[in-house]
Protein backbone atom coordinates (compact mmCIF):
# COMPACT_ATOMS: atom_id res chain seq x y z
CA UNK A 1 0.00 0.00 0.00
CA UNK A 2 1.38 3.43 -0.90
CA UNK A 3 2.31 5.81 1.89
CA UNK A 4 -0.34 8.32 0.77
CA UNK A 5 -3.00 5.61 0.84
CA UNK A 6 -1.81 4.52 4.29
CA UNK A 7 -2.10 8.15 5.41
CA UNK A 8 -5.72 8.24 4.24
CA UNK A 9 -6.47 5.02 6.11
CA UNK A 10 -4.69 6.32 9.20
CA UNK A 11 -6.73 9.52 9.09
CA UNK A 12 -9.97 7.56 9.20
CA UNK A 13 -8.72 5.53 12.16
CA UNK A 14 -7.52 8.64 13.96
CA UNK A 15 -10.72 10.59 13.37
CA UNK A 16 -12.81 7.61 14.46
CA UNK A 17 -10.91 7.64 17.75
CA UNK A 18 -12.40 11.06 18.41
CA UNK A 19 -15.74 9.37 18.97
CA UNK A 20 -14.44 6.30 20.82
CA UNK A 21 -11.37 7.75 22.42
CA UNK A 22 -8.73 7.19 24.87
CA UNK A 23 -7.63 10.57 23.57
CA UNK A 24 -9.99 13.24 22.30
CA UNK A 25 -8.48 15.62 19.78
CA UNK A 26 -10.06 17.38 16.86
CA UNK A 27 -9.71 15.70 13.48
CA UNK A 28 -7.18 17.49 11.33
CA UNK A 29 -6.77 18.44 7.72
CA UNK A 30 -5.77 15.58 5.45
CA UNK A 31 -2.42 17.23 4.70
CA UNK A 32 -1.58 16.67 8.37
CA UNK A 33 -2.69 13.03 8.36
CA UNK A 34 -1.18 10.77 11.03
CA UNK A 35 0.70 7.56 10.41
CA UNK A 36 -0.42 4.16 11.71
CA UNK A 37 1.34 0.79 11.89
CA UNK A 38 0.80 -2.53 13.65
CA UNK A 39 3.74 -2.85 16.04
CA UNK A 40 4.34 -3.70 19.70
CA UNK A 41 1.42 -6.09 19.44
CA UNK A 42 -1.11 -3.32 18.84
CA UNK A 43 -2.16 -0.50 16.51
CA UNK A 44 0.14 2.50 16.97
CA UNK A 45 -0.62 5.97 15.61
CA UNK A 46 1.57 9.05 15.59
CA UNK A 47 0.29 12.49 14.58
CA UNK A 48 3.05 15.08 14.18
CA UNK A 49 0.76 17.65 12.56
CA UNK A 50 2.60 20.14 10.30
CA UNK A 51 5.98 18.47 10.99
CA UNK A 52 4.71 14.99 10.02
CA UNK A 53 6.88 14.27 7.00
CA UNK A 54 7.28 10.82 5.46
CA UNK A 55 10.92 10.78 6.58
CA UNK A 56 9.99 11.61 10.18
CA UNK A 57 7.35 8.90 10.38
CA UNK A 58 9.75 6.34 8.93
CA UNK A 59 12.31 7.18 11.62
CA UNK A 60 9.74 7.08 14.41
CA UNK A 61 8.32 3.71 13.39
CA UNK A 62 11.79 2.28 12.84
CA UNK A 63 12.34 3.08 16.52
CA UNK A 64 9.16 1.21 17.49
CA UNK A 65 10.03 -1.85 15.41
CA UNK A 66 13.53 -1.88 16.90
CA UNK A 67 12.10 -1.82 20.43
CA UNK A 68 9.71 -4.62 19.54
CA UNK A 69 12.63 -6.71 18.24
CA UNK A 70 14.38 -6.32 21.60
CA UNK A 71 11.50 -6.77 24.05
CA UNK A 72 8.82 -8.98 22.48
CA UNK A 73 8.34 -12.40 24.06
CA UNK A 74 6.76 -13.47 20.76
CA UNK A 75 9.99 -12.98 18.79
CA UNK A 76 12.36 -15.91 19.51
CA UNK A 77 15.46 -13.84 18.73
CA UNK A 78 14.57 -10.91 21.01
CA UNK A 79 16.80 -10.22 24.00
CA UNK A 80 13.94 -11.01 26.39
CA UNK A 81 13.21 -14.34 24.69
CA UNK A 82 16.89 -15.29 24.85
CA UNK A 83 17.04 -14.40 28.54
CA UNK A 84 13.94 -16.50 29.23
CA UNK A 85 15.32 -19.44 27.25
CA UNK A 86 18.46 -19.47 29.42
CA UNK A 87 16.62 -19.19 32.76
CA UNK A 88 18.34 -21.15 35.51
CA UNK A 89 21.31 -21.96 33.27
CA UNK A 90 23.32 -18.89 32.36
CA UNK A 91 23.32 -15.12 32.06
CA UNK A 92 22.67 -13.59 28.66
CA UNK A 93 24.28 -10.50 27.12
CA UNK A 94 21.64 -7.92 26.24
CA UNK A 95 21.35 -4.52 24.64
CA UNK A 96 21.90 -1.53 26.95
CA UNK A 97 18.28 -0.47 26.40
CA UNK A 98 16.99 -3.81 27.64
CA UNK A 99 19.20 -3.74 30.71
CA UNK A 100 18.06 -0.21 31.56
CA UNK A 101 14.35 -1.01 31.21
CA UNK A 102 14.69 -4.19 33.28
CA UNK A 103 16.44 -2.15 35.98
CA UNK A 104 13.55 0.32 35.98
CA UNK A 105 11.08 -2.56 36.16
CA UNK A 106 12.94 -3.96 39.15
CA UNK A 107 12.83 -0.53 40.80
CA UNK A 108 9.03 -0.45 40.54
CA UNK A 109 8.86 -4.08 41.67
CA UNK A 110 10.78 -3.26 44.84
CA UNK A 111 8.85 -0.06 45.55
CA UNK A 112 5.50 -1.78 45.03
CA UNK A 113 6.41 -4.82 47.11
CA UNK A 114 6.07 -7.05 44.05
CA UNK A 115 2.69 -5.79 42.88
CA UNK A 116 4.52 -4.93 39.67
CA UNK A 117 6.81 -7.83 38.78
CA UNK A 118 8.69 -8.16 35.47
CA UNK A 119 9.14 -11.87 36.20
CA UNK A 120 5.40 -12.45 35.74
CA UNK A 121 5.96 -14.32 32.46
CA UNK A 122 5.07 -17.86 33.70
CA UNK A 123 1.79 -16.64 35.19
CA UNK A 124 0.84 -14.74 32.03
CA UNK A 125 1.54 -17.84 29.95
CA UNK A 126 -0.44 -20.08 32.32
CA UNK A 127 -3.60 -17.98 31.98
CA UNK A 128 -3.11 -17.33 28.25
CA UNK A 129 -5.47 -14.36 28.28
CA UNK A 130 -5.88 -12.78 24.84
CA UNK A 131 -4.69 -15.98 23.17
CA UNK A 132 -6.47 -19.03 21.76
CA UNK A 133 -5.35 -21.02 24.81
CA UNK A 134 -6.96 -18.84 27.51
CA UNK A 135 -8.08 -20.91 30.49
CA UNK A 136 -8.77 -20.80 34.22
CA UNK A 137 -5.84 -22.66 35.80
CA UNK A 138 -6.28 -25.04 38.69
CA UNK A 139 -5.10 -23.94 42.12
CA UNK A 140 -2.42 -26.60 41.89
CA UNK A 141 -1.12 -25.09 38.64
CA UNK A 142 -1.06 -21.60 40.14
CA UNK A 143 0.69 -22.79 43.29
CA UNK A 144 3.34 -24.43 41.11
CA UNK A 145 3.93 -21.24 39.11
CA UNK A 146 3.96 -18.56 41.81
CA UNK A 147 7.46 -19.38 43.17
CA UNK A 148 8.80 -18.52 39.71
CA UNK A 149 7.21 -15.06 39.79
CA UNK A 150 9.93 -13.44 41.88
CA UNK A 151 11.69 -10.27 40.81
CA UNK A 152 14.36 -10.81 43.50
CA UNK A 153 15.65 -13.73 41.41
CA UNK A 154 16.43 -11.44 38.47
CA UNK A 155 19.96 -10.05 38.21
CA UNK A 156 21.27 -7.35 35.89
CA UNK A 157 25.07 -7.64 35.82
CA UNK A 158 27.05 -4.64 34.59
CA UNK A 159 30.50 -5.83 35.61
CA UNK A 160 31.57 -6.53 32.02
CA UNK A 161 31.69 -4.54 28.81
CA UNK A 162 28.14 -5.59 27.93
CA UNK A 163 25.27 -5.87 30.44
CA UNK A 164 23.94 -9.36 31.18
CA UNK A 165 20.70 -10.60 32.70
CA UNK A 166 20.28 -13.83 34.64
CA UNK A 167 17.07 -15.49 35.81
CA UNK A 168 18.09 -17.70 38.72
CA UNK A 169 15.42 -20.42 38.45
CA UNK A 170 14.49 -22.80 35.64
CA UNK A 171 11.08 -21.87 34.29
CA UNK A 172 11.31 -18.17 35.13
CA UNK A 173 10.41 -15.71 32.38
CA UNK A 174 10.41 -11.95 31.99
CA UNK A 175 7.37 -10.24 30.50
CA UNK A 176 7.77 -6.48 30.11
CA UNK A 177 4.33 -5.92 28.61
CA UNK A 178 3.53 -3.64 31.54
CA UNK A 179 6.38 -1.23 30.84
CA UNK A 180 7.79 -1.63 27.31
CA UNK A 181 5.16 0.51 25.54
CA UNK A 182 5.82 3.26 28.05
CA UNK A 183 9.52 3.07 27.30
CA UNK A 184 8.72 3.17 23.58
CA UNK A 185 6.60 6.30 24.00
CA UNK A 186 9.46 7.99 25.85
CA UNK A 187 11.79 7.07 22.98
CA UNK A 188 9.36 8.62 20.50
CA UNK A 189 9.24 11.76 22.61
CA UNK A 190 13.05 11.95 22.48
CA UNK A 191 12.94 11.57 18.69
CA UNK A 192 10.34 14.33 18.42
CA UNK A 193 12.58 16.61 20.47
CA UNK A 194 15.62 15.76 18.34
CA UNK A 195 13.69 16.57 15.17
CA UNK A 196 12.35 19.82 16.67
CA UNK A 197 8.74 18.76 16.19
CA UNK A 198 6.47 21.42 17.67
CA UNK A 199 3.49 19.28 18.68
CA UNK A 200 2.37 15.68 18.38
CA UNK A 201 0.01 13.02 19.68
CA UNK A 202 1.40 9.51 20.14
CA UNK A 203 -1.03 6.63 20.73
CA UNK A 204 0.66 3.27 21.26
CA UNK A 205 -2.39 1.10 21.63
CA UNK A 206 -3.96 3.24 24.35
CA UNK A 207 -0.71 4.50 25.85
CA UNK A 208 -1.14 8.16 24.94
CA UNK A 209 1.50 10.89 24.91
CA UNK A 210 0.60 14.49 24.10
CA UNK A 211 3.74 16.35 23.14
CA UNK A 212 4.35 20.10 23.06
CA UNK A 213 1.60 22.68 22.98
CA UNK A 214 -1.43 22.94 20.74
CA UNK A 215 -1.18 25.51 17.98
CA UNK A 216 -4.08 27.59 19.31
CA UNK A 217 -2.67 27.58 22.85
CA UNK A 218 -5.59 25.63 24.33
CA UNK A 219 -5.21 22.55 26.54
CA UNK A 220 -4.98 19.05 25.19
CA UNK A 221 -8.17 17.14 26.01
CA UNK A 222 -7.60 13.49 26.84
CA UNK A 223 -10.60 11.26 27.39
CA UNK A 224 -10.67 8.43 29.94
CA UNK A 225 -12.95 5.67 28.71
CA UNK A 226 -16.10 4.65 30.51
CA UNK A 227 -15.01 1.19 31.72
CA UNK A 228 -18.62 0.01 31.82
CA UNK A 229 -19.22 1.00 28.18
CA UNK A 230 -15.78 1.52 26.61
CA UNK A 231 -17.18 1.91 23.08
CA UNK A 232 -19.49 4.76 24.10
CA UNK A 233 -16.80 7.38 24.48
CA UNK A 234 -15.04 8.96 27.45
CA UNK A 235 -16.47 9.23 30.93
CA UNK A 236 -13.87 11.72 32.14
CA UNK A 237 -11.91 14.46 30.41
CA UNK A 238 -8.38 15.48 31.39
CA UNK A 239 -7.10 18.94 30.46
CA UNK A 240 -3.34 19.02 29.96
CA UNK A 241 -1.32 22.10 29.07
CA UNK A 242 1.80 20.45 27.68
CA UNK A 243 3.73 17.19 27.28
CA UNK A 244 2.20 14.40 29.37
CA UNK A 245 1.65 10.67 29.20
CA UNK A 246 -1.75 9.20 30.05
CA UNK A 247 -1.95 5.43 30.53
CA UNK A 248 -5.01 3.43 31.58
CA UNK A 249 -5.22 -0.17 32.75
CA UNK A 250 -8.73 -1.58 32.76
CA UNK A 251 -10.65 -4.83 33.03
CA UNK A 252 -12.27 -4.21 29.62
CA UNK A 253 -8.99 -4.31 27.68
CA UNK A 254 -8.23 -8.04 27.55
CA UNK A 255 -10.38 -10.70 29.17
CA UNK A 256 -12.33 -13.90 28.67
CA UNK A 257 -15.42 -15.43 30.23
CA UNK A 258 -15.80 -18.90 31.72
CA UNK A 259 -18.89 -20.30 33.42
CA UNK A 260 -20.43 -16.85 33.70
CA UNK A 261 -17.37 -15.21 35.28
CA UNK A 262 -15.09 -12.67 33.60
CA UNK A 263 -11.33 -13.00 33.99
CA UNK A 264 -9.24 -9.96 33.03
CA UNK A 265 -5.53 -9.76 32.22
CA UNK A 266 -4.24 -7.73 35.19
CA UNK A 267 -2.87 -10.52 37.35
CA UNK A 268 -2.19 -10.16 41.08
CA UNK A 269 1.21 -11.70 41.74
CA UNK A 270 0.30 -12.40 45.38
CA UNK A 271 -2.64 -14.66 44.49
CA UNK A 272 -2.01 -15.69 40.88
CA UNK A 273 -5.53 -14.58 39.90
CA UNK A 274 -6.87 -11.43 38.22
CA UNK A 275 -6.64 -8.54 40.68
CA UNK A 276 -9.75 -7.74 42.68
CA UNK A 277 -9.23 -4.51 44.60
CA UNK A 278 -12.49 -2.82 43.70
CA UNK A 279 -11.31 -0.94 40.60
CA UNK A 280 -12.34 -1.46 36.99
CA UNK A 281 -9.81 0.98 35.55
CA UNK A 282 -6.88 3.07 36.72
CA UNK A 283 -5.30 5.97 34.84
CA UNK A 284 -1.88 7.45 35.59
CA UNK A 285 -0.62 10.82 34.35
CA UNK A 286 3.11 11.43 34.21
CA UNK A 287 5.77 13.16 32.16
CA UNK A 288 7.43 9.74 31.93
CA UNK A 289 5.39 7.26 29.93
CA UNK A 290 7.47 4.40 31.30
CA UNK A 291 6.45 5.40 34.82
CA UNK A 292 2.80 5.84 33.84
CA UNK A 293 2.79 2.41 32.18
CA UNK A 294 4.30 0.58 35.14
CA UNK A 295 2.21 2.46 37.70
CA UNK A 296 -1.15 1.93 35.99
CA UNK A 297 -0.75 -1.81 36.53
CA UNK A 298 0.72 -1.29 40.00
CA UNK A 299 -2.11 0.99 41.09
CA UNK A 300 -4.76 -1.43 39.85
CA UNK A 301 -3.26 -4.23 41.93
CA UNK A 302 -2.54 -2.15 45.05
CA UNK A 303 -5.85 -0.28 45.16
CA UNK A 304 -6.20 3.47 45.84
CA UNK A 305 -5.34 3.54 49.55
CA UNK A 306 -2.04 1.70 49.25
CA UNK A 307 -1.12 3.43 46.00
CA UNK A 308 -1.59 6.95 47.38
CA UNK A 309 0.50 5.99 50.42
CA UNK A 310 3.39 4.80 48.24
CA UNK A 311 3.44 6.87 45.04
CA UNK A 312 3.01 10.56 44.20
CA UNK A 313 2.02 10.35 40.52
CA UNK A 314 -1.48 11.66 39.72
CA UNK A 315 -3.99 8.81 39.43
CA UNK A 316 -7.66 8.28 38.62
CA UNK A 317 -9.40 5.17 39.97
CA UNK A 318 -12.74 4.10 38.51
CA UNK A 319 -14.45 1.83 41.06
CA UNK A 320 -16.82 -1.10 40.51
CA UNK A 321 -19.64 1.07 41.87
CA UNK A 322 -19.07 3.79 39.25
CA UNK A 323 -17.51 6.33 41.59
CA UNK A 324 -14.14 7.93 40.92
CA UNK A 325 -11.22 8.55 43.27
CA UNK A 326 -8.57 10.94 41.94
CA UNK A 327 -5.43 12.67 43.14
CA UNK A 328 -6.06 16.14 44.56
CA UNK A 329 -3.45 17.52 42.12
CA UNK A 330 -5.97 16.89 39.32
CA UNK A 331 -8.57 19.31 40.69
CA UNK A 332 -9.52 21.73 37.95
CA UNK A 333 -8.06 19.46 35.27
CA UNK A 334 -10.51 16.56 35.49
CA UNK A 335 -14.16 16.81 34.50
CA UNK A 336 -17.07 14.43 33.95
CA UNK A 337 -18.42 13.96 30.43
CA UNK A 338 -21.80 15.59 29.95
CA UNK A 339 -24.76 13.49 31.00
CA UNK A 340 -22.90 10.89 33.04
CA UNK A 341 -23.82 10.43 36.74
CA UNK A 342 -20.21 10.18 37.95
CA UNK A 343 -18.93 11.68 41.18
CA UNK A 344 -15.26 12.41 41.84
CA UNK A 345 -13.67 12.16 45.28
CA UNK A 346 -10.24 13.79 45.52
CA UNK A 347 -7.54 12.43 47.81
PDB file of C-alpha atoms in Angstrom, residues 6 14 22 30 40 73 89 91 133 144 149 151 163 209 231 248 257 295-296 298 328:
ATOM      1  CA  UNK A   6      -1.811   4.517   4.289  1.00  0.00           C
ATOM      2  CA  UNK A  14      -7.520   8.639  13.956  1.00  0.00           C
ATOM      3  CA  UNK A  22      -8.734   7.191  24.874  1.00  0.00           C
ATOM      4  CA  UNK A  30      -5.769  15.582   5.447  1.00  0.00           C
ATOM      5  CA  UNK A  40       4.337  -3.697  19.700  1.00  0.00           C
ATOM      6  CA  UNK A  73       8.338 -12.403  24.060  1.00  0.00           C
ATOM      7  CA  UNK A  89      21.309 -21.964  33.270  1.00  0.00           C
ATOM      8  CA  UNK A  91      23.323 -15.122  32.058  1.00  0.00           C
ATOM      9  CA  UNK A 133      -5.353 -21.018  24.809  1.00  0.00           C
ATOM     10  CA  UNK A 144       3.336 -24.427  41.110  1.00  0.00           C
ATOM     11  CA  UNK A 149       7.210 -15.056  39.788  1.00  0.00           C
ATOM     12  CA  UNK A 151      11.693 -10.271  40.811  1.00  0.00           C
ATOM     13  CA  UNK A 163      25.267  -5.871  30.436  1.00  0.00           C
ATOM     14  CA  UNK A 209       1.497  10.894  24.914  1.00  0.00           C
ATOM     15  CA  UNK A 231     -17.177   1.911  23.082  1.00  0.00           C
ATOM     16  CA  UNK A 248      -5.012   3.435  31.578  1.00  0.00           C
ATOM     17  CA  UNK A 257     -15.420 -15.435  30.229  1.00  0.00           C
ATOM     18  CA  UNK A 295       2.207   2.455  37.695  1.00  0.00           C
ATOM     19  CA  UNK A 296      -1.155   1.932  35.988  1.00  0.00           C
ATOM     20  CA  UNK A 298       0.720  -1.286  39.998  1.00  0.00           C
ATOM     21  CA  UNK A 328      -6.063  16.141  44.558  1.00  0.00           C
TER      22      UNK A 328
END
